[in-house]
JSON list of C-alpha atoms in Angstrom, two decimals:
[
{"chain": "A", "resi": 323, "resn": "UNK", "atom": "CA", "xyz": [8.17, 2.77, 2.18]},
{"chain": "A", "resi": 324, "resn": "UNK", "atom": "CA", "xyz": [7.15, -0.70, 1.22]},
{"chain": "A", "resi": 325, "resn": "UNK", "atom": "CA", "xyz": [8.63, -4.09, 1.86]},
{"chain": "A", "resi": 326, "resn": "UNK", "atom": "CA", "xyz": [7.86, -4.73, -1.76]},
{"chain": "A", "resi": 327, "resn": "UNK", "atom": "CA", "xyz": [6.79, -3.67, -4.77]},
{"chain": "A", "resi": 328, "resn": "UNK", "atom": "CA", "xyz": [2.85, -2.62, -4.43]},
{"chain": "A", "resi": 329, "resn": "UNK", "atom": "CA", "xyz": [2.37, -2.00, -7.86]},
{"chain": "A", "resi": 330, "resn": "UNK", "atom": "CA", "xyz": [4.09, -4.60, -9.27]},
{"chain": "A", "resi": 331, "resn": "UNK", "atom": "CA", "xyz": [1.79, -7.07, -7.04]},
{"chain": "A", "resi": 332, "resn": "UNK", "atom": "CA", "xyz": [-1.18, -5.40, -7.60]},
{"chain": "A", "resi": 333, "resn": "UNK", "atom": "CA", "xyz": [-0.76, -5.73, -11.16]},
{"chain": "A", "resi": 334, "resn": "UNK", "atom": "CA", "xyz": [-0.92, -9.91, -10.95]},
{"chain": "A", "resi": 335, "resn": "UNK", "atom": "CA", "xyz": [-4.20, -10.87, -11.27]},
{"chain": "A", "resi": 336, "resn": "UNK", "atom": "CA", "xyz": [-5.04, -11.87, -8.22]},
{"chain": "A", "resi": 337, "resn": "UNK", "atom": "CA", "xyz": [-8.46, -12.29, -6.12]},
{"chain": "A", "resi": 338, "resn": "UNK", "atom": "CA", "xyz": [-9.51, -9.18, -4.33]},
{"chain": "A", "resi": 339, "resn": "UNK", "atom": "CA", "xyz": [-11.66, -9.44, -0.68]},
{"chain": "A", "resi": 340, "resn": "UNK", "atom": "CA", "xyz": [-14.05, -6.38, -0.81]},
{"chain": "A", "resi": 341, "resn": "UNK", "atom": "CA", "xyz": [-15.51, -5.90, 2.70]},
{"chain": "A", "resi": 342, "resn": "UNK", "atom": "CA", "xyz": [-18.29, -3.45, 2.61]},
{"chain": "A", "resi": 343, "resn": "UNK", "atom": "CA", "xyz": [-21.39, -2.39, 5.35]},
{"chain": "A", "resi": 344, "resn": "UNK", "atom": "CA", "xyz": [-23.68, -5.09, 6.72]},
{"chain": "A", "resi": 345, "resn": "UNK", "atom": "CA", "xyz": [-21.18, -6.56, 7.16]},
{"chain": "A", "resi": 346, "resn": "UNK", "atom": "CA", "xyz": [-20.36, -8.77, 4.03]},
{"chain": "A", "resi": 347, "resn": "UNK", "atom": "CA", "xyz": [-16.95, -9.50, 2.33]},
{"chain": "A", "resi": 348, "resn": "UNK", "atom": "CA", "xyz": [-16.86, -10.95, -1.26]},
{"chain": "A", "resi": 349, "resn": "UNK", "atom": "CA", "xyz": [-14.09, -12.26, -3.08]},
{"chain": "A", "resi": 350, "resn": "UNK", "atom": "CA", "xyz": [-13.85, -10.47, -6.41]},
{"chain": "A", "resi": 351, "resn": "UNK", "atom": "CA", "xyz": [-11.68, -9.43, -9.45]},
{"chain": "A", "resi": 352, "resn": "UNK", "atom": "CA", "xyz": [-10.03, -6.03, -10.07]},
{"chain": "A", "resi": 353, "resn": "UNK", "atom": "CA", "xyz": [-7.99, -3.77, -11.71]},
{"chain": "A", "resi": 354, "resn": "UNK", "atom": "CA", "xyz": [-5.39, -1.61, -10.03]},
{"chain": "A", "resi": 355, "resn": "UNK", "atom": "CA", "xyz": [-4.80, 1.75, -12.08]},
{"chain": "A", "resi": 356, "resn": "UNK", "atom": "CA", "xyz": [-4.35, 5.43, -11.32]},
{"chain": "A", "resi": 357, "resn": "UNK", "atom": "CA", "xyz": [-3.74, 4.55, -7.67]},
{"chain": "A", "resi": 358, "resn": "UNK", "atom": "CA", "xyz": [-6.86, 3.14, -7.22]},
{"chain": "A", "resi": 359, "resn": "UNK", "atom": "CA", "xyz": [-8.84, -0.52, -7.04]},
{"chain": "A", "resi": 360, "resn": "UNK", "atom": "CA", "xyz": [-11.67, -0.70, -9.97]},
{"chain": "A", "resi": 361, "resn": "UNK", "atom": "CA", "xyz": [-14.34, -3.38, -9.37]},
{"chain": "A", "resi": 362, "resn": "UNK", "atom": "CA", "xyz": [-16.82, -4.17, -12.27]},
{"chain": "A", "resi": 363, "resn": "UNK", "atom": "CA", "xyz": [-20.44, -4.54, -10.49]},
{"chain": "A", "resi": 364, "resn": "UNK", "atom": "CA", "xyz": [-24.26, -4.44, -11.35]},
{"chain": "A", "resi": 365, "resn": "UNK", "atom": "CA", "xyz": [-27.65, -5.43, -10.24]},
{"chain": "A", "resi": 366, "resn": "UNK", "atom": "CA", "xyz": [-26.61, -9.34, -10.17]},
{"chain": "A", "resi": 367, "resn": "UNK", "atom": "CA", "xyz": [-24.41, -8.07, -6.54]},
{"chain": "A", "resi": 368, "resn": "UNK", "atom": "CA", "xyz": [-25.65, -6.22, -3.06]},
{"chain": "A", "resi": 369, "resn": "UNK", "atom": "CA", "xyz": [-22.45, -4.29, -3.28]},
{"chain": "A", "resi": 370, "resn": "UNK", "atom": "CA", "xyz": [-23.85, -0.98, -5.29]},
{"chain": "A", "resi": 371, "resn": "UNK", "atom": "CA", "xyz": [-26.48, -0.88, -3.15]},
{"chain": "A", "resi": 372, "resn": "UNK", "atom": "CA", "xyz": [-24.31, -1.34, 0.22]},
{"chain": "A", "resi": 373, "resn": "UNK", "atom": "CA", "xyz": [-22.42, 1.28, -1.14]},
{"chain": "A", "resi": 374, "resn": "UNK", "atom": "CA", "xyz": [-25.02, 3.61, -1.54]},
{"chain": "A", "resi": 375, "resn": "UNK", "atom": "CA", "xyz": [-26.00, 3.11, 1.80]},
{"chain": "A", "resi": 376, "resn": "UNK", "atom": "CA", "xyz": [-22.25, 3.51, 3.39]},
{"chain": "A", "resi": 377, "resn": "UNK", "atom": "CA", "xyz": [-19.22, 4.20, 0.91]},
{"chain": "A", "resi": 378, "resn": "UNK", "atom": "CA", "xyz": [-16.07, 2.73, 3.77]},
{"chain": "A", "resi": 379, "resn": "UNK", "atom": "CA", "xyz": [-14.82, -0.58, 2.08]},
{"chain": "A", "resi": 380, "resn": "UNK", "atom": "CA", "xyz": [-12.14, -2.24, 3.14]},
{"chain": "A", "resi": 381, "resn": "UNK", "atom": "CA", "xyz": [-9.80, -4.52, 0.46]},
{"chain": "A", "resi": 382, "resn": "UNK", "atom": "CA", "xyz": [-7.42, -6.83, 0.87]},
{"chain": "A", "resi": 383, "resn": "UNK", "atom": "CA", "xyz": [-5.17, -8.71, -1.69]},
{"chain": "A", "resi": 384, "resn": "UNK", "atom": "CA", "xyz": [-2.88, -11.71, -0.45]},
{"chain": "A", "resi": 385, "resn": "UNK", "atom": "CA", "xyz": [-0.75, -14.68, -1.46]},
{"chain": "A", "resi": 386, "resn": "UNK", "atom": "CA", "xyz": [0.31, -17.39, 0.55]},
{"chain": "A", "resi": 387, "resn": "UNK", "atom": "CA", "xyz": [2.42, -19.76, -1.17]},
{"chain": "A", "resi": 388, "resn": "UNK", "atom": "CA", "xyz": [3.23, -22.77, 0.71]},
{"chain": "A", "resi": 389, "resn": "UNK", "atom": "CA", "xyz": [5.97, -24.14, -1.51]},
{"chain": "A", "resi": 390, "resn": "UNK", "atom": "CA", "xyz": [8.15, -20.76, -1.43]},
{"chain": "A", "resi": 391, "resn": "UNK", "atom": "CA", "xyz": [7.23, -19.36, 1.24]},
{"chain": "A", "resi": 392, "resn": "UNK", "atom": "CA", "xyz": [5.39, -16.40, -0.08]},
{"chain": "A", "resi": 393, "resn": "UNK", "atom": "CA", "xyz": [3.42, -14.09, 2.07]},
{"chain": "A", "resi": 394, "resn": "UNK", "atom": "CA", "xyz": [2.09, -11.04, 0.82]},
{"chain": "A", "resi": 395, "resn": "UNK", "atom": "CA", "xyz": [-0.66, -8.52, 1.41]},
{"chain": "A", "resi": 396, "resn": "UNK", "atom": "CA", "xyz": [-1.84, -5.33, 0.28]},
{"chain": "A", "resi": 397, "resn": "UNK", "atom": "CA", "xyz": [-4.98, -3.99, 2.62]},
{"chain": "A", "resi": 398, "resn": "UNK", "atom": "CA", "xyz": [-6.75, -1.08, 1.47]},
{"chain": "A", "resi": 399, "resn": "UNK", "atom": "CA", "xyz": [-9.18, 1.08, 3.27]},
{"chain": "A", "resi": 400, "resn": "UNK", "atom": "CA", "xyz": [-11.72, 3.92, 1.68]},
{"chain": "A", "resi": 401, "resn": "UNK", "atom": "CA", "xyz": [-14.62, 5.37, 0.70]},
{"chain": "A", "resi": 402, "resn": "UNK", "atom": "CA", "xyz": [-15.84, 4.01, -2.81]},
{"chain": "A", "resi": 403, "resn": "UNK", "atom": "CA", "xyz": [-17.78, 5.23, -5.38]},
{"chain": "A", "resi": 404, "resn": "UNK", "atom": "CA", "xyz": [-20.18, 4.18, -7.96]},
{"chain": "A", "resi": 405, "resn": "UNK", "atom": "CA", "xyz": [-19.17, 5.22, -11.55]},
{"chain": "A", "resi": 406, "resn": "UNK", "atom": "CA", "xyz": [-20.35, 4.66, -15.13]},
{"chain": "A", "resi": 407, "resn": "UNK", "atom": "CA", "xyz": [-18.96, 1.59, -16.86]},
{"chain": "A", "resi": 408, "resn": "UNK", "atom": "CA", "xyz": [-16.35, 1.74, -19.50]},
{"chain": "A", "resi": 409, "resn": "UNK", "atom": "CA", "xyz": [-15.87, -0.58, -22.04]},
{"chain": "A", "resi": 410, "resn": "UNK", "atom": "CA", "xyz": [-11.68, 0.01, -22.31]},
{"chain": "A", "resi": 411, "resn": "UNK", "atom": "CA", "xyz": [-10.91, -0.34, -19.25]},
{"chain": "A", "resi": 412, "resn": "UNK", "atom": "CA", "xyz": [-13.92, -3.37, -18.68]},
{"chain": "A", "resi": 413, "resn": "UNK", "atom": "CA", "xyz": [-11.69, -4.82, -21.62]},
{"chain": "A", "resi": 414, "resn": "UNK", "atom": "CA", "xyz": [-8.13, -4.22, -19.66]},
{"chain": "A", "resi": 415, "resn": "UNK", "atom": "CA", "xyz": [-9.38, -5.37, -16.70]},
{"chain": "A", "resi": 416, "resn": "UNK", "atom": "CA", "xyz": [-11.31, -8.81, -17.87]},
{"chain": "A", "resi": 417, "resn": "UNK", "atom": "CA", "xyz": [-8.19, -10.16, -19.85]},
{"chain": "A", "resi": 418, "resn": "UNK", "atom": "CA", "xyz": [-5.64, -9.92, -17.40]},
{"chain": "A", "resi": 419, "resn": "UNK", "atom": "CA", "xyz": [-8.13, -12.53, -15.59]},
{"chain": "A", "resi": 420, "resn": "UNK", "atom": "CA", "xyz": [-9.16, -14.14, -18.74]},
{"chain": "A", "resi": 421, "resn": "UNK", "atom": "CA", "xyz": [-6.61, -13.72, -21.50]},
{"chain": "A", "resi": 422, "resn": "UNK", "atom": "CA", "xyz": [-6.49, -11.51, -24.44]},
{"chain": "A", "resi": 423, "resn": "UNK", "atom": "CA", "xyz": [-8.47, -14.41, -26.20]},
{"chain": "A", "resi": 424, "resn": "UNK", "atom": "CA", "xyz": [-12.31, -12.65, -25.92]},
{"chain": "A", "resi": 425, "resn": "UNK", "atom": "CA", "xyz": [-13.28, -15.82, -28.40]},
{"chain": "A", "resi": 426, "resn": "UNK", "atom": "CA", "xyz": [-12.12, -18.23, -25.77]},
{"chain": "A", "resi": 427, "resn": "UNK", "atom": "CA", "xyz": [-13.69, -16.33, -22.82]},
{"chain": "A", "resi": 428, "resn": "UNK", "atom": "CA", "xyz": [-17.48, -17.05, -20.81]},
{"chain": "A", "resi": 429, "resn": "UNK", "atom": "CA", "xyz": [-20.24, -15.85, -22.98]},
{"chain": "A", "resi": 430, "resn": "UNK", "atom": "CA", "xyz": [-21.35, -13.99, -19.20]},
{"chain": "A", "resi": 431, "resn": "UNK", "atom": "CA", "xyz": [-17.47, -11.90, -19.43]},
{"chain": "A", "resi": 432, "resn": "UNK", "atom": "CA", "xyz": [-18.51, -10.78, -23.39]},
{"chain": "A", "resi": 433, "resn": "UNK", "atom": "CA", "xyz": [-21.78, -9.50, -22.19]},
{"chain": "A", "resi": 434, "resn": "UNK", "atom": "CA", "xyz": [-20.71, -7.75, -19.61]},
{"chain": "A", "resi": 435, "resn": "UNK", "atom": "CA", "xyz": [-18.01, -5.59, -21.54]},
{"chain": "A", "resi": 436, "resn": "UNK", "atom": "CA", "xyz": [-20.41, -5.04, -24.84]},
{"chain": "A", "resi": 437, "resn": "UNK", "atom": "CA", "xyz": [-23.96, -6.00, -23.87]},
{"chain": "A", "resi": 438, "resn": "UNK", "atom": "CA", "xyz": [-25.23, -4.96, -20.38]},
{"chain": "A", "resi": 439, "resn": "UNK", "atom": "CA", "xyz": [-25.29, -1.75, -19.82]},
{"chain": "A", "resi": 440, "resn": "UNK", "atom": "CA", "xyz": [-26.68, -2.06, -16.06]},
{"chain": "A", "resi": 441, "resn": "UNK", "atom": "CA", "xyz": [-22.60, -2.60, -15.53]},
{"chain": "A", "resi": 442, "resn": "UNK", "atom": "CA", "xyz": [-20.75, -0.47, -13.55]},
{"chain": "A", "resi": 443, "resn": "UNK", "atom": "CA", "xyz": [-17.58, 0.23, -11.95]},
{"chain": "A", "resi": 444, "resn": "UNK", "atom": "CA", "xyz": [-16.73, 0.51, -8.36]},
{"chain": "A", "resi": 445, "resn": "UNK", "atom": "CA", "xyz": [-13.91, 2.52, -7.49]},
{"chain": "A", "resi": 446, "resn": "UNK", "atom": "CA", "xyz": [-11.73, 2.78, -4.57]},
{"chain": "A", "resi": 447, "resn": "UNK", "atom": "CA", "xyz": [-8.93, 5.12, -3.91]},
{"chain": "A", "resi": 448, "resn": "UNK", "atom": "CA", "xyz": [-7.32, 4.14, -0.64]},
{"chain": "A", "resi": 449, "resn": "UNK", "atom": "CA", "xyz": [-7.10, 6.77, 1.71]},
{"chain": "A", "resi": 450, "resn": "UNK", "atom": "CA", "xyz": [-4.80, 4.10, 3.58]},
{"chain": "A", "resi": 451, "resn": "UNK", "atom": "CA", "xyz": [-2.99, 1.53, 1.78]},
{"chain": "A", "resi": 452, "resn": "UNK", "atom": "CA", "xyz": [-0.55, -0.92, 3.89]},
{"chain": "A", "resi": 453, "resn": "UNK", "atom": "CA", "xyz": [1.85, -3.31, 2.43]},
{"chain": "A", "resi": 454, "resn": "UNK", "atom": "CA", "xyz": [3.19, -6.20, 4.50]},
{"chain": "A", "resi": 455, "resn": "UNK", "atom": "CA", "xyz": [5.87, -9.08, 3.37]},
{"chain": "A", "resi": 456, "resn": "UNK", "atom": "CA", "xyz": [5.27, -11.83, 5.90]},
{"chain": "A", "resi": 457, "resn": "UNK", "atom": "CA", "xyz": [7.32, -14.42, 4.00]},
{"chain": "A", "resi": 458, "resn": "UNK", "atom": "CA", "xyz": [9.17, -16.84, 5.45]},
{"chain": "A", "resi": 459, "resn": "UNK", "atom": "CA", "xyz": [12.35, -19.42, 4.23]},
{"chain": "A", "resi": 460, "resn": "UNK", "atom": "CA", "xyz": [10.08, -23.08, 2.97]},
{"chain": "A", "resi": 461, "resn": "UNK", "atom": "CA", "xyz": [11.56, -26.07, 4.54]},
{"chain": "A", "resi": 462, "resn": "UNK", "atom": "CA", "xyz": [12.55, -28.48, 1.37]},
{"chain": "A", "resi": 463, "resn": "UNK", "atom": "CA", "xyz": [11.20, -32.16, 1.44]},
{"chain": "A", "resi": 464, "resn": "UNK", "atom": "CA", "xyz": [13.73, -34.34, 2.10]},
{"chain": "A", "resi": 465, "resn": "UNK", "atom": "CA", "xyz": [13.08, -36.81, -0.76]},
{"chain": "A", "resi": 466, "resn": "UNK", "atom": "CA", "xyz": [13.29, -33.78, -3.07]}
]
């Protein structure tokens, strides 16, 4: 049982740490659906190719929110996978980062979803998934 709800926070578009082989962690975007973490990559990243080499990632999505108090994390551990792209769920996953707007997004984002087909997804399911609520009570200002 969680101290919060996982899906729920998952589904914010936050920023993603992937730790991979080598070792190397990147920050990165994602999309959480069907219980697992989907990652859009291609030949512009070293993570396909560390991959290849050694599928065990490990993930981890936080907040901490000074202000409120806010302390969150989700950490993920698995073996990924490398799987064709898809442009519906490229689509689903690029506008909860960038808006529904595709007009008012980076030429780079359009491209990606209709134009380069060198993209792919990374997928991990967790084999462990941990959910911790470190949050704490913020101290007001006293000239607030």
């Amino acid at each position: 049982m969680s101290p919060f709800d996982v899906d729920a926070f998952l589904a914010r578009p936050l920023t993603a740490r992937v730790a991979a082989a080598g070792p190397s962690v990147r920050p990165t975007w994602y999309l959480w659906e069907d219980g697992a973490f989907w990652i859009l990559t291609g030949p512009w990243s070293r993570l396909p190719s560390l991959v290849e080499r050694d599928p065990a990632l490990a993930l981890v999505v936080d907040v901490c929110e000074l202000d409120t108090g806010l302390v969150r994390q989700v950490v993920a551990r698995g073996e990924a996978e490398l799987l064709p792209f898809d442009v519906p769920r490229g689509r689903r996953k690029l506008s909860r980062y960038l808006g529904d707007d595709e007009s008012r997004w980076d030429e780079r984002f359009r491209a990606y979803l209709y134009e380069d087909a060198r993209c792919r997804w990374l997928r991990l399911r967790p084999s462990s998934l941990r959910a911790v609520d470190l949050s704490y009570q913020a101290q007001r200002n006293a000239t607030s």
